[in-house]
């Protein structure tokens, strides 16, 4: 879905029929989307570096979903990952949900 969004934004930017305002908005959104994807990737790598098998992270306008692959996961783990995600995204704990897969 993200690759489709990126492709659509690039089409708008490259279309000579797009007005200047539309191209600027598409460029702004593309930069935001790229930064978001980069932050997601960085956080996934940091979570794995903390000793978890794998992680996937999705930042939405009002939520952050974290999927963690781990054999065991307790409250201390949740606090560690929650703090990392909250500090990195600026989102409050209430917007962070974690799903653990074994």
Short mmCIF file of C-alpha atoms in Angstrom, two decimals:
data_model
loop_
_atom_site.label_atom_id
_atom_site.label_comp_id
_atom_site.label_asym_id
_atom_site.label_seq_id
_atom_site.Cartn_x
_atom_site.Cartn_y
_atom_site.Cartn_z
CA UNK A 1 0.00 0.00 0.00
CA UNK A 2 2.82 2.40 0.83
CA UNK A 3 4.56 1.72 -2.46
CA UNK A 4 1.29 2.60 -4.20
CA UNK A 5 1.10 5.86 -2.24
CA UNK A 6 4.68 6.71 -3.18
CA UNK A 7 4.02 5.93 -6.84
CA UNK A 8 0.87 8.08 -6.87
CA UNK A 9 2.65 11.02 -5.24
CA UNK A 10 5.49 10.75 -7.76
CA UNK A 11 2.96 10.72 -10.60
CA UNK A 12 1.38 13.91 -9.28
CA UNK A 13 4.79 15.56 -8.97
CA UNK A 14 5.86 14.48 -12.49
CA UNK A 15 2.56 15.33 -14.20
CA UNK A 16 2.89 18.56 -16.17
CA UNK A 17 -0.87 19.08 -15.78
CA UNK A 18 -0.60 19.21 -11.98
CA UNK A 19 -0.70 22.74 -10.64
CA UNK A 20 2.17 24.10 -8.58
CA UNK A 21 0.24 23.78 -5.32
CA UNK A 22 -0.63 20.14 -6.03
CA UNK A 23 2.98 19.29 -6.83
CA UNK A 24 4.21 21.01 -3.68
CA UNK A 25 1.66 19.17 -1.55
CA UNK A 26 2.60 15.84 -3.15
CA UNK A 27 6.29 16.55 -2.54
CA UNK A 28 5.60 17.48 1.10
CA UNK A 29 3.56 14.31 1.64
CA UNK A 30 6.25 12.18 -0.05
CA UNK A 31 8.90 13.59 2.29
CA UNK A 32 6.68 12.93 5.32
CA UNK A 33 5.92 9.39 4.17
CA UNK A 34 9.60 8.67 3.53
CA UNK A 35 10.56 9.98 6.98
CA UNK A 36 7.84 7.87 8.59
CA UNK A 37 8.98 4.73 6.78
CA UNK A 38 12.58 5.44 7.81
CA UNK A 39 11.57 5.86 11.47
CA UNK A 40 9.60 2.61 11.35
CA UNK A 41 12.61 0.78 9.95
CA UNK A 42 14.98 2.28 12.53
CA UNK A 43 12.68 1.30 15.40
CA UNK A 44 12.30 -2.23 14.04
CA UNK A 45 16.09 -2.58 13.97
CA UNK A 46 16.45 -1.15 17.48
CA UNK A 47 13.88 -3.61 18.84
CA UNK A 48 15.72 -6.52 17.21
CA UNK A 49 19.01 -5.16 18.58
CA UNK A 50 17.50 -5.36 22.07
CA UNK A 51 17.35 -9.13 21.66
CA UNK A 52 13.95 -9.84 20.13
CA UNK A 53 13.69 -12.19 17.15
CA UNK A 54 11.97 -9.73 14.82
CA UNK A 55 9.71 -6.71 14.84
CA UNK A 56 7.38 -4.78 12.58
CA UNK A 57 6.20 -1.28 13.34
CA UNK A 58 3.46 0.79 11.72
CA UNK A 59 2.93 4.47 12.48
CA UNK A 60 -0.59 5.75 11.86
CA UNK A 61 -2.02 9.25 12.47
CA UNK A 62 -3.35 8.36 15.94
CA UNK A 63 -1.71 5.03 16.72
CA UNK A 64 1.49 3.06 16.58
CA UNK A 65 1.26 -0.71 16.15
CA UNK A 66 4.24 -2.81 17.16
CA UNK A 67 4.45 -6.51 16.33
CA UNK A 68 7.18 -8.35 18.20
CA UNK A 69 8.41 -11.88 17.59
CA UNK A 70 9.62 -13.27 20.90
CA UNK A 71 9.54 -16.56 22.77
CA UNK A 72 8.84 -14.76 26.03
CA UNK A 73 7.51 -11.27 26.68
CA UNK A 74 6.65 -9.69 30.02
CA UNK A 75 5.74 -6.30 31.48
CA UNK A 76 9.40 -5.27 31.64
CA UNK A 77 9.73 -5.98 27.91
CA UNK A 78 6.57 -4.00 27.18
CA UNK A 79 7.87 -1.05 29.19
CA UNK A 80 11.25 -1.13 27.44
CA UNK A 81 9.71 -1.17 23.96
CA UNK A 82 6.94 1.25 24.88
CA UNK A 83 9.46 3.79 26.17
CA UNK A 84 11.58 3.46 23.03
CA UNK A 85 8.60 3.87 20.70
CA UNK A 86 7.08 6.73 22.69
CA UNK A 87 10.35 8.69 22.84
CA UNK A 88 11.11 8.11 19.16
CA UNK A 89 7.67 8.92 17.79
CA UNK A 90 6.53 11.48 20.35
CA UNK A 91 3.34 9.47 20.81
CA UNK A 92 1.81 8.85 24.24
CA UNK A 93 1.61 5.31 25.60
CA UNK A 94 -2.15 5.27 25.01
CA UNK A 95 -1.51 5.33 21.25
CA UNK A 96 0.96 2.43 21.28
CA UNK A 97 -0.27 -1.13 20.95
CA UNK A 98 1.93 -4.20 21.02
CA UNK A 99 1.22 -7.62 19.61
CA UNK A 100 3.51 -10.51 20.51
CA UNK A 101 3.92 -13.44 18.15
CA UNK A 102 5.82 -16.60 19.02
#
